[in-house]
Amino acid sequence: MSKSLTGKVALVTGGSRGLGAATVRLLAEQGADVAFSYVSSEKQAQAVVDEVSGTGAKAVAFRSDQADTGRAPALIDDVVAHFGGLDILVNNAAISVEQGRTVDDPDVDTAALDRMHATNYLGVIAVIRAASRVLRAGGRIITVSSGLGSRVGAPGLADYAATKSGIERYTLGVARDLGPREITANVVEAGLMEGGMEGPGPETLRALIGSLSLQRVGRPEEVAAAIGFLASPAASYVTGAVLDAHGGYNA
């Protein structure tokens, strides 16, 4: 694989498993020094660090709860202190709760929904704001969204979809704000993935898979490839874009 990111420093939020871990591995393979955040599983995070380090690349993990928006500046400071700068930010950390529960469900856990909004929307904004002050010229901001950010295909997904739609529009606004510094900002709409976050119930899941052109869930590596492209020099003139990597959910 081309080492097109040699000399670059990347931060992947939520990088200890699933798509986040696949993205950490890919960016490291492309030559970047990679930091990533995690919330609870130090063991999983260390396993990713050890795997990347075993290839001769550099990786480091920082515990940081994205729902605590006040923690974002410290996370960015930790990355810069460890690697000396920041070139690539991948906003991957997110949670999914109460999927399948409609807005009129009297038993919906509103506290859990509030935490999801804090993590998926306000937390992403906080990290982007903190990172934007230190990103070097030519930097990359890549926000992982969902096909639900542009089309809600089943009941019980309103709150999750709203968080994804919100960060998509925010990221495209960032592209306008930071374009004069040659910093690009793009969105990857991810789809259902093997080993992904907790999803909807079986009936809703079957309906979502049935709505895909490819009629299957994806692999984390397939979505990470889209992120890798947007982080690469090949995407230097791509900004304010939404790249679909969800198996044809919108087709």
mmCIF file of C-alpha atoms in Angstrom:
data_model
loop_
_atom_site.group_PDB
_atom_site.id
_atom_site.type_symbol
_atom_site.label_atom_id
_atom_site.label_comp_id
_atom_site.label_asym_id
_atom_site.label_seq_id
_atom_site.Cartn_x
_atom_site.Cartn_y
_atom_site.Cartn_z
ATOM 1 C CA MET A 1 0.000 0.000 0.000
ATOM 2 C CA SER A 2 1.162 3.527 -0.787
ATOM 3 C CA LYS A 3 2.576 5.461 2.159
ATOM 4 C CA SER A 4 0.883 8.650 0.984
ATOM 5 C CA LEU A 5 0.249 9.841 4.552
ATOM 6 C CA THR A 6 3.828 9.616 5.775
ATOM 7 C CA GLY A 7 4.553 12.561 8.040
ATOM 8 C CA LYS A 8 0.869 13.156 8.795
ATOM 9 C CA VAL A 9 -0.806 12.913 12.197
ATOM 10 C CA ALA A 10 -4.366 11.594 12.427
ATOM 11 C CA LEU A 11 -6.944 11.441 15.204
ATOM 12 C CA VAL A 12 -9.797 8.932 14.981
ATOM 13 C CA THR A 13 -12.503 9.286 17.610
ATOM 14 C CA GLY A 14 -13.967 5.999 18.793
ATOM 15 C CA GLY A 15 -11.087 3.977 17.415
ATOM 16 C CA SER A 16 -10.999 0.895 19.622
ATOM 17 C CA ARG A 17 -13.382 -1.311 17.622
ATOM 18 C CA GLY A 18 -15.403 -1.707 14.458
ATOM 19 C CA LEU A 19 -15.086 0.999 11.837
ATOM 20 C CA GLY A 20 -12.907 3.131 14.096
ATOM 21 C CA ALA A 21 -10.322 0.390 14.537
ATOM 22 C CA ALA A 22 -10.398 -0.408 10.805
ATOM 23 C CA THR A 23 -9.752 3.273 10.081
ATOM 24 C CA VAL A 24 -6.866 3.424 12.556
ATOM 25 C CA ARG A 25 -5.261 0.418 10.854
ATOM 26 C CA LEU A 26 -5.762 1.827 7.362
ATOM 27 C CA LEU A 27 -4.363 5.296 8.114
ATOM 28 C CA ALA A 28 -1.375 3.706 9.851
ATOM 29 C CA GLU A 29 -0.805 1.470 6.812
ATOM 30 C CA GLN A 30 -0.792 4.612 4.676
ATOM 31 C CA GLY A 31 2.017 6.015 6.822
ATOM 32 C CA ALA A 32 0.242 8.286 9.312
ATOM 33 C CA ASP A 33 0.931 8.449 13.021
ATOM 34 C CA VAL A 34 -2.488 7.703 14.506
ATOM 35 C CA ALA A 35 -4.079 8.708 17.787
ATOM 36 C CA PHE A 36 -7.539 7.517 18.712
ATOM 37 C CA SER A 37 -10.015 7.988 21.524
ATOM 38 C CA TYR A 38 -12.052 5.422 23.418
ATOM 39 C CA VAL A 39 -14.487 5.518 26.317
ATOM 40 C CA SER A 40 -14.576 2.287 28.282
ATOM 41 C CA SER A 41 -12.488 -0.622 27.028
ATOM 42 C CA GLU A 42 -8.831 0.036 27.741
ATOM 43 C CA LYS A 43 -8.081 -3.590 26.862
ATOM 44 C CA GLN A 44 -9.584 -3.239 23.374
ATOM 45 C CA ALA A 45 -7.821 0.075 22.836
ATOM 46 C CA GLN A 46 -4.459 -1.352 23.857
ATOM 47 C CA ALA A 47 -4.969 -4.309 21.524
ATOM 48 C CA VAL A 48 -5.367 -1.909 18.578
ATOM 49 C CA VAL A 49 -2.277 0.050 19.660
ATOM 50 C CA ASP A 50 -0.272 -3.181 19.934
ATOM 51 C CA GLU A 51 -1.470 -4.382 16.513
ATOM 52 C CA VAL A 52 -0.497 -1.141 14.787
ATOM 53 C CA SER A 53 2.806 -0.880 16.654
ATOM 54 C CA GLY A 54 3.595 -4.436 15.625
ATOM 55 C CA THR A 55 3.661 -3.302 12.000
ATOM 56 C CA GLY A 56 6.234 -0.596 12.741
ATOM 57 C CA ALA A 57 3.678 2.236 12.651
ATOM 58 C CA LYS A 58 2.865 4.573 15.537
ATOM 59 C CA ALA A 59 -0.409 4.618 17.447
ATOM 60 C CA VAL A 60 -1.598 5.909 20.807
ATOM 61 C CA ALA A 61 -4.962 5.753 22.582
ATOM 62 C CA PHE A 62 -6.541 8.380 24.834
ATOM 63 C CA ARG A 63 -9.567 7.821 27.038
ATOM 64 C CA SER A 64 -12.115 10.543 26.267
ATOM 65 C CA ASP A 65 -15.903 10.520 26.505
ATOM 66 C CA GLN A 66 -17.257 12.516 23.571
ATOM 67 C CA ALA A 67 -20.488 13.231 25.454
ATOM 68 C CA ASP A 68 -18.383 15.405 27.776
ATOM 69 C CA THR A 69 -17.944 18.274 25.338
ATOM 70 C CA GLY A 70 -15.616 20.109 27.693
ATOM 71 C CA ARG A 71 -13.068 17.303 27.252
ATOM 72 C CA ALA A 72 -12.549 17.990 23.542
ATOM 73 C CA PRO A 73 -9.791 20.646 23.853
ATOM 74 C CA ALA A 74 -7.813 18.391 26.203
ATOM 75 C CA LEU A 75 -8.046 15.495 23.758
ATOM 76 C CA ILE A 76 -6.674 17.641 20.951
ATOM 77 C CA ASP A 77 -3.939 18.971 23.242
ATOM 78 C CA ASP A 78 -2.965 15.391 24.149
ATOM 79 C CA VAL A 79 -2.614 14.445 20.469
ATOM 80 C CA VAL A 80 -0.526 17.510 19.629
ATOM 81 C CA ALA A 81 1.677 17.015 22.691
ATOM 82 C CA HIS A 82 2.311 13.376 21.750
ATOM 83 C CA PHE A 83 2.835 13.665 17.983
ATOM 84 C CA GLY A 84 3.663 17.349 17.508
ATOM 85 C CA GLY A 85 0.689 18.383 15.389
ATOM 86 C CA LEU A 86 -2.546 17.323 13.715
ATOM 87 C CA ASP A 87 -3.402 16.896 10.030
ATOM 88 C CA ILE A 88 -6.391 14.556 9.869
ATOM 89 C CA LEU A 89 -9.486 14.358 12.065
ATOM 90 C CA VAL A 90 -11.921 11.472 11.643
ATOM 91 C CA ASN A 91 -15.124 11.989 13.628
ATOM 92 C CA ASN A 92 -16.205 8.395 14.084
ATOM 93 C CA ALA A 93 -17.330 8.092 17.725
ATOM 94 C CA ALA A 94 -21.089 7.650 18.074
ATOM 95 C CA ILE A 95 -23.675 5.666 19.982
ATOM 96 C CA SER A 96 -27.073 4.293 19.081
ATOM 97 C CA VAL A 97 -29.856 3.894 21.656
ATOM 98 C CA GLU A 98 -33.578 3.213 21.712
ATOM 99 C CA GLN A 99 -33.676 2.336 18.017
ATOM 100 C CA GLY A 100 -37.065 1.008 17.015
ATOM 101 C CA ARG A 101 -38.921 3.146 19.557
ATOM 102 C CA THR A 102 -41.190 5.698 17.930
ATOM 103 C CA VAL A 103 -41.411 9.284 19.183
ATOM 104 C CA ASP A 104 -44.810 8.643 20.784
ATOM 105 C CA ASP A 105 -43.606 5.620 22.779
ATOM 106 C CA PRO A 106 -44.338 6.437 26.470
ATOM 107 C CA ASP A 107 -41.517 4.153 27.632
ATOM 108 C CA VAL A 108 -38.729 5.713 25.588
ATOM 109 C CA ASP A 109 -35.630 6.495 27.677
ATOM 110 C CA THR A 110 -35.249 10.222 27.105
ATOM 111 C CA ALA A 111 -32.088 10.385 29.238
ATOM 112 C CA ALA A 112 -30.446 7.860 26.926
ATOM 113 C CA LEU A 113 -31.570 9.881 23.908
ATOM 114 C CA ASP A 114 -30.109 13.041 25.447
ATOM 115 C CA ARG A 115 -26.759 11.272 25.871
ATOM 116 C CA MET A 116 -26.896 10.130 22.247
ATOM 117 C CA HIS A 117 -27.500 13.693 21.073
ATOM 118 C CA ALA A 118 -24.601 14.870 23.247
ATOM 119 C CA THR A 119 -22.270 12.209 21.847
ATOM 120 C CA ASN A 120 -23.274 12.150 18.195
ATOM 121 C CA TYR A 121 -23.912 15.848 17.629
ATOM 122 C CA LEU A 122 -22.638 18.234 20.303
ATOM 123 C CA GLY A 123 -19.548 16.105 20.928
ATOM 124 C CA VAL A 124 -18.606 16.069 17.257
ATOM 125 C CA ILE A 125 -18.984 19.842 17.079
ATOM 126 C CA ALA A 126 -16.781 20.290 20.137
ATOM 127 C CA VAL A 127 -14.001 18.124 18.677
ATOM 128 C CA ILE A 128 -14.150 19.899 15.308
ATOM 129 C CA ARG A 129 -13.967 23.308 16.971
ATOM 130 C CA ALA A 130 -10.992 22.291 19.099
ATOM 131 C CA ALA A 131 -9.175 20.597 16.220
ATOM 132 C CA SER A 132 -9.806 23.425 13.757
ATOM 133 C CA ARG A 133 -7.545 25.722 15.766
ATOM 134 C CA VAL A 134 -4.518 23.462 15.384
ATOM 135 C CA LEU A 135 -5.052 21.610 12.092
ATOM 136 C CA ARG A 136 -2.201 22.319 9.729
ATOM 137 C CA ALA A 137 -2.718 23.754 6.253
ATOM 138 C CA GLY A 138 -3.916 21.067 3.881
ATOM 139 C CA GLY A 139 -5.622 19.210 6.715
ATOM 140 C CA ARG A 140 -8.609 16.900 6.505
ATOM 141 C CA ILE A 141 -11.822 16.660 8.517
ATOM 142 C CA ILE A 142 -13.894 13.546 7.805
ATOM 143 C CA THR A 143 -17.168 12.996 9.627
ATOM 144 C CA VAL A 144 -18.733 9.545 9.693
ATOM 145 C CA SER A 145 -22.481 9.790 9.273
ATOM 146 C CA SER A 146 -25.092 7.260 8.211
ATOM 147 C CA GLY A 147 -27.458 6.702 5.343
ATOM 148 C CA LEU A 148 -30.067 7.752 7.894
ATOM 149 C CA GLY A 149 -28.574 11.218 7.738
ATOM 150 C CA SER A 150 -30.277 11.745 4.397
ATOM 151 C CA ARG A 151 -33.125 9.205 4.380
ATOM 152 C CA VAL A 152 -35.039 7.639 7.259
ATOM 153 C CA GLY A 153 -36.143 4.269 5.957
ATOM 154 C CA ALA A 154 -38.022 2.802 8.910
ATOM 155 C CA PRO A 155 -39.942 3.839 12.040
ATOM 156 C CA GLY A 156 -38.178 4.334 15.344
ATOM 157 C CA LEU A 157 -35.060 6.028 13.991
ATOM 158 C CA ALA A 158 -35.919 9.719 14.276
ATOM 159 C CA ASP A 159 -33.513 10.715 17.035
ATOM 160 C CA TYR A 160 -30.520 8.838 15.672
ATOM 161 C CA ALA A 161 -31.191 10.131 12.164
ATOM 162 C CA ALA A 162 -31.426 13.692 13.479
ATOM 163 C CA THR A 163 -27.957 13.491 15.030
ATOM 164 C CA LYS A 164 -26.482 12.274 11.762
ATOM 165 C CA SER A 165 -28.261 14.815 9.592
ATOM 166 C CA GLY A 166 -27.098 17.554 11.945
ATOM 167 C CA ILE A 167 -23.411 16.672 11.826
ATOM 168 C CA GLU A 168 -23.565 16.349 8.048
ATOM 169 C CA ARG A 169 -24.795 19.924 7.637
ATOM 170 C CA TYR A 170 -22.314 21.142 10.255
ATOM 171 C CA THR A 171 -19.401 19.471 8.468
ATOM 172 C CA LEU A 172 -20.371 21.016 5.143
ATOM 173 C CA GLY A 173 -20.452 24.394 6.847
ATOM 174 C CA VAL A 174 -16.957 23.693 8.189
ATOM 175 C CA ALA A 175 -15.810 23.129 4.599
ATOM 176 C CA ARG A 176 -16.818 26.711 3.848
ATOM 177 C CA ASP A 177 -15.190 28.110 6.985
ATOM 178 C CA LEU A 178 -11.838 26.350 6.651
ATOM 179 C CA GLY A 179 -11.470 26.240 2.874
ATOM 180 C CA PRO A 180 -9.240 29.356 2.829
ATOM 181 C CA ARG A 181 -6.713 27.356 4.890
ATOM 182 C CA GLU A 182 -6.781 24.483 2.354
ATOM 183 C CA ILE A 183 -8.484 22.300 4.951
ATOM 184 C CA THR A 184 -11.136 20.013 3.477
ATOM 185 C CA ALA A 185 -14.214 18.790 5.323
ATOM 186 C CA ASN A 186 -16.282 15.885 4.025
ATOM 187 C CA VAL A 187 -18.826 13.313 5.158
ATOM 188 C CA VAL A 188 -18.894 9.545 4.725
ATOM 189 C CA GLU A 189 -22.370 8.066 5.038
ATOM 190 C CA ALA A 190 -21.727 4.607 6.430
ATOM 191 C CA GLY A 191 -24.184 1.757 6.292
ATOM 192 C CA LEU A 192 -24.924 -1.342 8.321
ATOM 193 C CA MET A 193 -21.657 -3.091 9.159
ATOM 194 C CA GLU A 194 -20.506 -6.377 10.630
ATOM 195 C CA GLY A 195 -19.618 -5.907 14.281
ATOM 196 C CA GLY A 196 -21.102 -2.415 14.319
ATOM 197 C CA MET A 197 -22.901 -0.596 17.107
ATOM 198 C CA GLU A 198 -26.127 -1.865 18.571
ATOM 199 C CA GLY A 199 -28.793 -1.543 15.916
ATOM 200 C CA PRO A 200 -32.552 -1.798 15.590
ATOM 201 C CA GLY A 201 -34.590 -4.903 16.286
ATOM 202 C CA PRO A 202 -34.662 -7.887 13.917
ATOM 203 C CA GLU A 203 -37.738 -6.734 11.986
ATOM 204 C CA THR A 204 -36.379 -3.240 11.356
ATOM 205 C CA LEU A 205 -32.954 -4.677 10.553
ATOM 206 C CA ARG A 206 -34.413 -7.004 7.921
ATOM 207 C CA ALA A 207 -36.283 -4.093 6.375
ATOM 208 C CA LEU A 208 -33.141 -1.955 6.241
ATOM 209 C CA ILE A 209 -31.059 -4.725 4.649
ATOM 210 C CA GLY A 210 -33.861 -5.319 2.163
ATOM 211 C CA SER A 211 -33.744 -1.656 1.174
ATOM 212 C CA LEU A 212 -30.079 -1.856 0.149
ATOM 213 C CA SER A 213 -29.060 -2.276 -3.470
ATOM 214 C CA LEU A 214 -26.375 -4.777 -2.413
ATOM 215 C CA GLN A 215 -28.731 -6.660 -0.051
ATOM 216 C CA ARG A 216 -26.053 -7.217 2.602
ATOM 217 C CA VAL A 217 -24.297 -5.536 5.486
ATOM 218 C CA GLY A 218 -20.856 -4.116 4.830
ATOM 219 C CA ARG A 219 -17.442 -4.784 6.314
ATOM 220 C CA PRO A 220 -15.718 -2.055 8.348
ATOM 221 C CA GLU A 221 -12.784 -2.173 5.934
ATOM 222 C CA GLU A 222 -15.086 -1.275 3.031
ATOM 223 C CA VAL A 223 -16.230 1.919 4.731
ATOM 224 C CA ALA A 224 -12.735 2.702 6.026
ATOM 225 C CA ALA A 225 -11.549 2.718 2.411
ATOM 226 C CA ALA A 226 -13.826 5.687 1.711
ATOM 227 C CA ILE A 227 -12.375 7.496 4.719
ATOM 228 C CA GLY A 228 -8.869 6.663 3.556
ATOM 229 C CA PHE A 229 -9.550 8.198 0.167
ATOM 230 C CA LEU A 230 -10.796 11.471 1.661
ATOM 231 C CA ALA A 231 -7.725 11.598 3.931
ATOM 232 C CA SER A 232 -5.353 11.056 1.024
ATOM 233 C CA PRO A 233 -3.625 13.543 -1.282
ATOM 234 C CA ALA A 234 -5.855 12.222 -4.096
ATOM 235 C CA ALA A 235 -8.816 14.017 -2.475
ATOM 236 C CA SER A 236 -7.147 17.424 -2.247
ATOM 237 C CA TYR A 237 -9.887 19.082 -4.353
ATOM 238 C CA VAL A 238 -12.807 17.303 -2.673
ATOM 239 C CA THR A 239 -14.558 19.276 0.061
ATOM 240 C CA GLY A 240 -18.121 19.803 1.193
ATOM 241 C CA ALA A 241 -18.998 16.382 -0.213
ATOM 242 C CA VAL A 242 -21.078 13.494 1.093
ATOM 243 C CA LEU A 243 -19.638 10.144 0.014
ATOM 244 C CA ASP A 244 -22.010 7.181 0.251
ATOM 245 C CA ALA A 245 -20.601 3.918 1.592
ATOM 246 C CA HIS A 246 -23.833 2.207 2.575
ATOM 247 C CA GLY A 247 -24.546 -0.448 -0.022
ATOM 248 C CA GLY A 248 -26.952 1.642 -2.087
ATOM 249 C CA TYR A 249 -29.409 2.684 0.648
ATOM 250 C CA ASN A 250 -30.291 5.837 -1.301
ATOM 251 C CA ALA A 251 -30.331 4.281 -4.778
#
